[in-house]
Amino acid sequence: MANEILLSENFLPPQERSPETPADAAVPKSKWTILVLAIIFLFVYLALGVFTYSFFRDQFSGTETHPLVDALYFSIVTFCTVGYGDIVPSTSTAKILTIVLVSIGVVFLDFLLNRVVSHVLSLQESAILDRIKTRNRAIRDQIAENGRIRIKWKLCLAFCAVFLCVAIGALFLHFVERLDLWDSVYLSVISVTTVGYGDKAFKTVQGRGFAVFWLLLSTIAMASLFIYFAEMRIDPNTLIKLPISESEFILSKLKESGKIKEDDINRIVAEFENRENVPPSGS
């Protein structure tokens, strides 16, 4: 199957594999639209959160640092479902507004996880496959299978991303928030995993400013890990395998009709790879 895909990719129509085509052009505009919409939705959500906290500030209780930073911090902590409890609504009006903010956040979080994260992971996978396309075939076969990165390598990347978020958070908490080492690691882990017991939280303006960006990135990293775990548990035998391109469809039909065999495919692929290693003749 791997040889079939390699053969198909090498015999795609010229307009699909032109080397002059920029890498960005390979990504449909509709895909970039998802990212643009996500950024717009995030700004709208943050604006609503800032409005809720700023105009009803006296109806919230908790530790205060800077009004704008606290408002952004409250919005992100609510959106990421961490819920430290260091800033909470204390009146009926504030609680109703918080319910609205949470409801909108749930809808946006669903969009973020189902569309944006999946799209970002797809772009990441495509970039890695492009990087290893010209590498040794044995290395490619170890990393990729059937035109996709093996799930074990995806999980490794996701674990590394989560570990990096935990490490960065712990270092920041230790050196900026002045927590001891174990409390720093503890707060970092319960934040990245969106547990948020509330016994520890960010208390400085620098810490809350950092948390606005760090919590959002950590949520995306954890979502990636969950997506890969789900992918790992899907039985590939239950999936319908369809050709991924016109040339692969033709190739599968030729095999189905008995006009071409696996040995023929292997021989043609070997000839193509040997041709790549032959230096061009001079004029």
mmCIF file of C-alpha atoms in Angstrom:
data_model
loop_
_atom_site.group_PDB
_atom_site.id
_atom_site.type_symbol
_atom_site.label_atom_id
_atom_site.label_comp_id
_atom_site.label_asym_id
_atom_site.label_seq_id
_atom_site.Cartn_x
_atom_site.Cartn_y
_atom_site.Cartn_z
ATOM 1 C CA MET A 1 0.000 0.000 0.000
ATOM 2 C CA ALA A 2 2.863 2.364 0.782
ATOM 3 C CA ASN A 3 4.319 1.711 -2.662
ATOM 4 C CA GLU A 4 0.946 2.422 -4.237
ATOM 5 C CA ILE A 5 0.755 5.810 -2.541
ATOM 6 C CA LEU A 6 4.332 6.692 -3.444
ATOM 7 C CA LEU A 7 3.655 5.713 -7.055
ATOM 8 C CA SER A 8 0.428 7.698 -7.092
ATOM 9 C CA GLU A 9 2.086 10.816 -5.676
ATOM 10 C CA ASN A 10 4.838 10.682 -8.277
ATOM 11 C CA PHE A 11 2.379 10.387 -11.169
ATOM 12 C CA LEU A 12 -0.077 13.091 -10.169
ATOM 13 C CA PRO A 13 -1.092 15.577 -12.866
ATOM 14 C CA PRO A 14 1.365 18.481 -13.213
ATOM 15 C CA GLN A 15 -0.993 21.051 -11.754
ATOM 16 C CA GLU A 16 -1.218 19.042 -8.513
ATOM 17 C CA ARG A 17 2.511 18.679 -7.921
ATOM 18 C CA SER A 18 4.137 21.673 -9.554
ATOM 19 C CA PRO A 19 7.369 22.531 -7.700
ATOM 20 C CA GLU A 20 6.795 26.196 -8.405
ATOM 21 C CA THR A 21 3.619 26.175 -6.369
ATOM 22 C CA PRO A 22 4.251 27.834 -2.966
ATOM 23 C CA ALA A 23 3.614 25.726 0.125
ATOM 24 C CA ASP A 24 0.878 28.120 1.277
ATOM 25 C CA ALA A 25 -0.957 27.706 -2.015
ATOM 26 C CA ALA A 26 -1.389 24.012 -1.290
ATOM 27 C CA VAL A 27 -3.684 24.927 1.585
ATOM 28 C CA PRO A 28 -7.203 25.812 0.401
ATOM 29 C CA LYS A 29 -8.400 29.276 1.300
ATOM 30 C CA SER A 30 -11.357 27.732 3.117
ATOM 31 C CA LYS A 31 -8.900 26.118 5.517
ATOM 32 C CA TRP A 32 -7.302 29.461 6.383
ATOM 33 C CA THR A 33 -10.817 30.818 6.871
ATOM 34 C CA ILE A 34 -11.216 28.446 9.832
ATOM 35 C CA LEU A 35 -8.212 29.998 11.567
ATOM 36 C CA VAL A 36 -9.391 33.543 10.796
ATOM 37 C CA LEU A 37 -12.850 32.765 12.181
ATOM 38 C CA ALA A 38 -11.286 31.255 15.296
ATOM 39 C CA ILE A 39 -9.263 34.420 15.924
ATOM 40 C CA ILE A 40 -12.347 36.597 15.381
ATOM 41 C CA PHE A 41 -14.467 34.457 17.712
ATOM 42 C CA LEU A 42 -11.735 34.544 20.341
ATOM 43 C CA PHE A 43 -11.544 38.345 20.241
ATOM 44 C CA VAL A 44 -15.349 38.615 20.424
ATOM 45 C CA TYR A 45 -15.432 36.240 23.392
ATOM 46 C CA LEU A 46 -12.644 38.100 25.192
ATOM 47 C CA ALA A 47 -14.372 41.421 24.502
ATOM 48 C CA LEU A 48 -17.578 40.065 26.054
ATOM 49 C CA GLY A 49 -15.645 38.771 29.051
ATOM 50 C CA VAL A 50 -13.830 42.069 29.537
ATOM 51 C CA PHE A 51 -17.137 43.938 29.267
ATOM 52 C CA THR A 52 -18.806 41.635 31.819
ATOM 53 C CA TYR A 53 -16.010 41.959 34.367
ATOM 54 C CA SER A 54 -15.204 45.645 33.818
ATOM 55 C CA PHE A 55 -18.731 47.054 33.959
ATOM 56 C CA PHE A 56 -19.798 44.852 36.863
ATOM 57 C CA ARG A 57 -16.481 44.767 38.656
ATOM 58 C CA ASP A 58 -17.995 45.544 42.040
ATOM 59 C CA GLN A 59 -20.185 42.439 41.673
ATOM 60 C CA PHE A 60 -17.177 40.093 41.506
ATOM 61 C CA SER A 61 -15.131 39.043 44.491
ATOM 62 C CA GLY A 62 -11.566 37.803 44.650
ATOM 63 C CA THR A 63 -7.940 38.879 44.384
ATOM 64 C CA GLU A 64 -7.388 41.945 42.181
ATOM 65 C CA THR A 65 -4.294 43.080 40.293
ATOM 66 C CA HIS A 66 -4.988 45.206 37.191
ATOM 67 C CA PRO A 67 -8.561 45.702 35.871
ATOM 68 C CA LEU A 68 -7.853 44.805 32.223
ATOM 69 C CA VAL A 69 -5.526 41.921 33.043
ATOM 70 C CA ASP A 70 -7.994 40.563 35.603
ATOM 71 C CA ALA A 71 -10.810 40.775 33.050
ATOM 72 C CA LEU A 72 -8.809 38.870 30.411
ATOM 73 C CA TYR A 73 -7.636 36.380 33.015
ATOM 74 C CA PHE A 74 -11.208 35.756 34.220
ATOM 75 C CA SER A 75 -12.367 35.246 30.608
ATOM 76 C CA ILE A 76 -9.621 32.753 29.713
ATOM 77 C CA VAL A 77 -9.930 30.812 32.982
ATOM 78 C CA THR A 78 -13.668 30.513 32.301
ATOM 79 C CA PHE A 79 -13.180 29.582 28.650
ATOM 80 C CA CYS A 80 -10.546 26.907 29.367
ATOM 81 C CA THR A 81 -12.796 25.443 32.114
ATOM 82 C CA VAL A 82 -9.988 25.711 34.680
ATOM 83 C CA GLY A 83 -12.049 27.561 37.283
ATOM 84 C CA TYR A 84 -9.486 28.478 39.937
ATOM 85 C CA GLY A 85 -12.123 30.279 42.011
ATOM 86 C CA ASP A 86 -9.888 33.292 42.699
ATOM 87 C CA ILE A 87 -12.342 35.560 40.824
ATOM 88 C CA VAL A 88 -16.038 34.668 41.192
ATOM 89 C CA PRO A 89 -19.394 36.437 40.652
ATOM 90 C CA SER A 90 -21.018 37.462 43.914
ATOM 91 C CA THR A 91 -24.420 38.827 42.805
ATOM 92 C CA SER A 92 -27.329 37.437 40.800
ATOM 93 C CA THR A 93 -26.631 39.813 37.902
ATOM 94 C CA ALA A 94 -22.977 38.827 37.714
ATOM 95 C CA LYS A 95 -23.897 35.147 37.928
ATOM 96 C CA ILE A 96 -26.397 35.450 35.059
ATOM 97 C CA LEU A 97 -23.797 37.223 32.902
ATOM 98 C CA THR A 98 -21.258 34.543 33.802
ATOM 99 C CA ILE A 99 -23.713 31.824 32.733
ATOM 100 C CA VAL A 100 -24.058 33.568 29.353
ATOM 101 C CA LEU A 101 -20.261 33.831 29.083
ATOM 102 C CA VAL A 102 -19.835 30.148 29.949
ATOM 103 C CA SER A 103 -22.488 29.100 27.410
ATOM 104 C CA ILE A 104 -20.839 31.075 24.626
ATOM 105 C CA GLY A 105 -17.470 29.676 25.687
ATOM 106 C CA VAL A 106 -18.746 26.088 25.431
ATOM 107 C CA VAL A 107 -19.937 26.682 21.857
ATOM 108 C CA PHE A 108 -16.635 28.316 20.900
ATOM 109 C CA LEU A 109 -14.638 25.591 22.648
ATOM 110 C CA ASP A 110 -16.488 22.985 20.593
ATOM 111 C CA PHE A 111 -15.566 24.908 17.428
ATOM 112 C CA LEU A 112 -11.972 25.234 18.619
ATOM 113 C CA LEU A 113 -11.576 21.522 19.337
ATOM 114 C CA ASN A 114 -13.515 20.097 16.383
ATOM 115 C CA ARG A 115 -12.360 22.478 13.666
ATOM 116 C CA VAL A 116 -9.329 24.526 14.617
ATOM 117 C CA VAL A 117 -7.309 21.927 16.520
ATOM 118 C CA SER A 118 -8.008 19.258 13.899
ATOM 119 C CA HIS A 119 -6.990 21.684 11.153
ATOM 120 C CA VAL A 120 -3.791 22.700 12.938
ATOM 121 C CA LEU A 121 -2.890 19.032 13.475
ATOM 122 C CA SER A 122 -3.525 18.356 9.788
ATOM 123 C CA LEU A 123 -1.214 21.206 8.795
ATOM 124 C CA GLN A 124 1.422 19.930 11.225
ATOM 125 C CA GLU A 125 1.205 16.426 9.764
ATOM 126 C CA SER A 126 1.448 17.730 6.201
ATOM 127 C CA ALA A 127 4.505 19.797 7.099
ATOM 128 C CA ILE A 128 6.249 16.790 8.660
ATOM 129 C CA LEU A 129 5.412 14.568 5.685
ATOM 130 C CA ASP A 130 6.828 17.193 3.328
ATOM 131 C CA ARG A 131 10.042 17.309 5.347
ATOM 132 C CA ILE A 132 10.568 13.545 5.274
ATOM 133 C CA LYS A 133 9.472 13.049 1.661
ATOM 134 C CA THR A 134 13.043 13.371 0.387
ATOM 135 C CA ARG A 135 14.605 11.387 3.241
ATOM 136 C CA ASN A 136 15.811 7.796 3.201
ATOM 137 C CA ARG A 137 12.974 5.408 2.392
ATOM 138 C CA ALA A 138 13.622 3.326 5.522
ATOM 139 C CA ILE A 139 13.249 6.436 7.677
ATOM 140 C CA ARG A 140 10.046 7.407 5.873
ATOM 141 C CA ASP A 141 8.574 3.957 6.433
ATOM 142 C CA GLN A 142 9.376 4.157 10.142
ATOM 143 C CA ILE A 143 7.626 7.525 10.533
ATOM 144 C CA ALA A 144 4.791 7.297 8.012
ATOM 145 C CA GLU A 145 2.417 4.604 6.803
ATOM 146 C CA ASN A 146 -0.117 4.854 3.969
ATOM 147 C CA GLY A 147 0.570 8.554 3.593
ATOM 148 C CA ARG A 148 -0.064 9.308 7.278
ATOM 149 C CA ILE A 149 2.258 9.700 10.250
ATOM 150 C CA ARG A 150 2.138 6.652 12.507
ATOM 151 C CA ILE A 151 -0.017 7.215 15.585
ATOM 152 C CA LYS A 152 2.843 6.448 17.987
ATOM 153 C CA TRP A 153 4.817 9.410 16.607
ATOM 154 C CA LYS A 154 1.742 11.643 16.833
ATOM 155 C CA LEU A 155 1.332 10.687 20.473
ATOM 156 C CA CYS A 156 5.011 11.411 21.109
ATOM 157 C CA LEU A 157 4.626 14.888 19.622
ATOM 158 C CA ALA A 158 1.468 15.540 21.662
ATOM 159 C CA PHE A 159 3.101 14.335 24.891
ATOM 160 C CA CYS A 160 6.116 16.557 24.192
ATOM 161 C CA ALA A 161 3.824 19.569 23.651
ATOM 162 C CA VAL A 162 1.962 18.924 26.928
ATOM 163 C CA PHE A 163 5.220 18.337 28.814
ATOM 164 C CA LEU A 164 6.635 21.576 27.391
ATOM 165 C CA CYS A 165 3.546 23.497 28.568
ATOM 166 C CA VAL A 166 3.874 22.000 32.058
ATOM 167 C CA ALA A 167 7.612 22.768 32.201
ATOM 168 C CA ILE A 168 7.204 26.383 31.030
ATOM 169 C CA GLY A 169 4.350 26.952 33.477
ATOM 170 C CA ALA A 170 6.257 25.443 36.390
ATOM 171 C CA LEU A 171 9.355 27.537 35.693
ATOM 172 C CA PHE A 172 7.281 30.722 35.435
ATOM 173 C CA LEU A 173 5.398 29.983 38.638
ATOM 174 C CA HIS A 174 8.617 29.224 40.482
ATOM 175 C CA PHE A 175 10.597 32.277 39.381
ATOM 176 C CA VAL A 176 7.849 34.905 38.901
ATOM 177 C CA GLU A 177 5.017 33.856 41.195
ATOM 178 C CA ARG A 178 7.597 32.796 43.808
ATOM 179 C CA LEU A 179 6.013 29.420 44.541
ATOM 180 C CA ASP A 180 8.234 26.619 45.754
ATOM 181 C CA LEU A 181 9.242 23.970 43.238
ATOM 182 C CA TRP A 182 6.623 21.336 44.023
ATOM 183 C CA ASP A 183 3.787 23.867 44.275
ATOM 184 C CA SER A 184 4.888 25.258 40.896
ATOM 185 C CA VAL A 185 4.775 21.828 39.276
ATOM 186 C CA TYR A 186 1.481 21.060 41.040
ATOM 187 C CA LEU A 187 -0.253 24.246 39.877
ATOM 188 C CA SER A 188 1.152 23.843 36.379
ATOM 189 C CA VAL A 189 -0.171 20.285 36.054
ATOM 190 C CA ILE A 190 -3.669 21.015 37.399
ATOM 191 C CA SER A 191 -3.827 24.048 35.096
ATOM 192 C CA VAL A 192 -2.717 22.257 31.926
ATOM 193 C CA THR A 193 -5.137 19.420 32.650
ATOM 194 C CA THR A 194 -7.890 22.036 33.361
ATOM 195 C CA VAL A 195 -8.579 20.611 36.822
ATOM 196 C CA GLY A 196 -8.075 23.844 38.773
ATOM 197 C CA TYR A 197 -8.781 22.928 42.402
ATOM 198 C CA GLY A 198 -8.488 26.557 43.495
ATOM 199 C CA ASP A 199 -6.073 26.108 46.382
ATOM 200 C CA LYS A 200 -3.350 27.656 44.205
ATOM 201 C CA ALA A 201 -3.728 30.323 41.519
ATOM 202 C CA PHE A 202 -1.987 33.237 39.813
ATOM 203 C CA LYS A 203 -1.864 36.293 42.091
ATOM 204 C CA THR A 204 0.400 38.817 40.337
ATOM 205 C CA VAL A 205 -0.362 40.938 37.299
ATOM 206 C CA GLN A 206 2.583 39.359 35.473
ATOM 207 C CA GLY A 207 1.338 35.885 36.321
ATOM 208 C CA ARG A 208 -2.191 36.545 35.132
ATOM 209 C CA GLY A 209 -0.913 38.161 31.931
ATOM 210 C CA PHE A 210 1.161 35.038 31.296
ATOM 211 C CA ALA A 211 -1.793 32.770 32.118
ATOM 212 C CA VAL A 212 -3.955 34.410 29.431
ATOM 213 C CA PHE A 213 -1.717 33.005 26.680
ATOM 214 C CA TRP A 214 -0.363 29.936 28.465
ATOM 215 C CA LEU A 215 -3.751 28.481 29.429
ATOM 216 C CA LEU A 216 -5.045 28.853 25.872
ATOM 217 C CA LEU A 217 -2.026 27.091 24.362
ATOM 218 C CA SER A 218 -2.126 24.405 27.049
ATOM 219 C CA THR A 219 -5.785 23.703 26.295
ATOM 220 C CA ILE A 220 -4.937 23.218 22.607
ATOM 221 C CA ALA A 221 -2.036 20.899 23.532
ATOM 222 C CA MET A 222 -4.268 18.772 25.765
ATOM 223 C CA ALA A 223 -6.966 18.655 23.085
ATOM 224 C CA SER A 224 -4.366 17.382 20.598
ATOM 225 C CA LEU A 225 -3.369 14.634 22.997
ATOM 226 C CA PHE A 226 -6.996 13.554 23.486
ATOM 227 C CA ILE A 227 -7.588 13.533 19.724
ATOM 228 C CA TYR A 228 -4.590 11.275 19.159
ATOM 229 C CA PHE A 229 -5.657 8.961 21.985
ATOM 230 C CA ALA A 230 -9.067 8.657 20.332
ATOM 231 C CA GLU A 231 -7.432 8.009 16.956
ATOM 232 C CA MET A 232 -5.264 5.284 18.487
ATOM 233 C CA ARG A 233 -8.327 3.451 19.820
ATOM 234 C CA ILE A 234 -10.119 3.431 16.455
ATOM 235 C CA ASP A 235 -9.884 0.029 14.781
ATOM 236 C CA PRO A 236 -8.486 0.634 11.283
ATOM 237 C CA ASN A 237 -10.333 -2.458 10.048
ATOM 238 C CA THR A 238 -13.649 -0.681 10.652
ATOM 239 C CA LEU A 239 -12.706 2.201 8.369
ATOM 240 C CA ILE A 240 -13.636 2.272 4.696
ATOM 241 C CA LYS A 241 -10.428 2.636 2.718
ATOM 242 C CA LEU A 242 -10.949 4.894 -0.284
ATOM 243 C CA PRO A 243 -8.337 6.072 -2.799
ATOM 244 C CA ILE A 244 -7.045 9.516 -1.906
ATOM 245 C CA SER A 245 -6.426 10.754 -5.459
ATOM 246 C CA GLU A 246 -7.465 10.167 -9.060
ATOM 247 C CA SER A 247 -4.203 8.413 -9.921
ATOM 248 C CA GLU A 248 -4.502 6.090 -6.916
ATOM 249 C CA PHE A 249 -8.079 5.277 -7.912
ATOM 250 C CA ILE A 250 -6.877 4.278 -11.403
ATOM 251 C CA LEU A 251 -4.088 2.227 -9.859
ATOM 252 C CA SER A 252 -6.497 0.384 -7.546
ATOM 253 C CA LYS A 253 -8.806 -0.402 -10.477
ATOM 254 C CA LEU A 254 -5.903 -1.784 -12.502
ATOM 255 C CA LYS A 255 -5.003 -4.056 -9.573
ATOM 256 C CA GLU A 256 -8.613 -5.079 -9.122
ATOM 257 C CA SER A 257 -8.919 -6.079 -12.780
ATOM 258 C CA GLY A 258 -5.669 -8.065 -12.637
ATOM 259 C CA LYS A 259 -3.916 -5.908 -15.227
ATOM 260 C CA ILE A 260 -1.166 -4.948 -12.783
ATOM 261 C CA LYS A 261 0.390 -6.768 -9.837
ATOM 262 C CA GLU A 262 2.163 -5.737 -6.638
ATOM 263 C CA ASP A 263 5.486 -6.875 -8.119
ATOM 264 C CA ASP A 264 4.942 -4.546 -11.078
ATOM 265 C CA ILE A 265 4.309 -1.646 -8.722
ATOM 266 C CA ASN A 266 7.427 -2.420 -6.690
ATOM 267 C CA ARG A 267 9.518 -2.615 -9.844
ATOM 268 C CA ILE A 268 8.235 0.720 -11.169
ATOM 269 C CA VAL A 269 8.789 2.426 -7.809
ATOM 270 C CA ALA A 270 12.342 1.031 -7.682
ATOM 271 C CA GLU A 271 13.012 2.340 -11.202
ATOM 272 C CA PHE A 272 11.696 5.763 -10.228
ATOM 273 C CA GLU A 273 13.864 5.935 -7.099
ATOM 274 C CA ASN A 274 16.937 4.838 -9.058
ATOM 275 C CA ARG A 275 16.189 7.524 -11.632
ATOM 276 C CA GLU A 276 16.180 10.153 -8.851
ATOM 277 C CA ASN A 277 19.750 9.143 -7.942
ATOM 278 C CA VAL A 278 21.066 9.405 -11.511
ATOM 279 C CA PRO A 279 22.729 12.807 -12.144
ATOM 280 C CA PRO A 280 21.377 14.713 -15.150
ATOM 281 C CA SER A 281 23.496 14.418 -18.299
ATOM 282 C CA GLY A 282 25.272 17.496 -19.560
ATOM 283 C CA SER A 283 24.503 19.132 -22.854
#
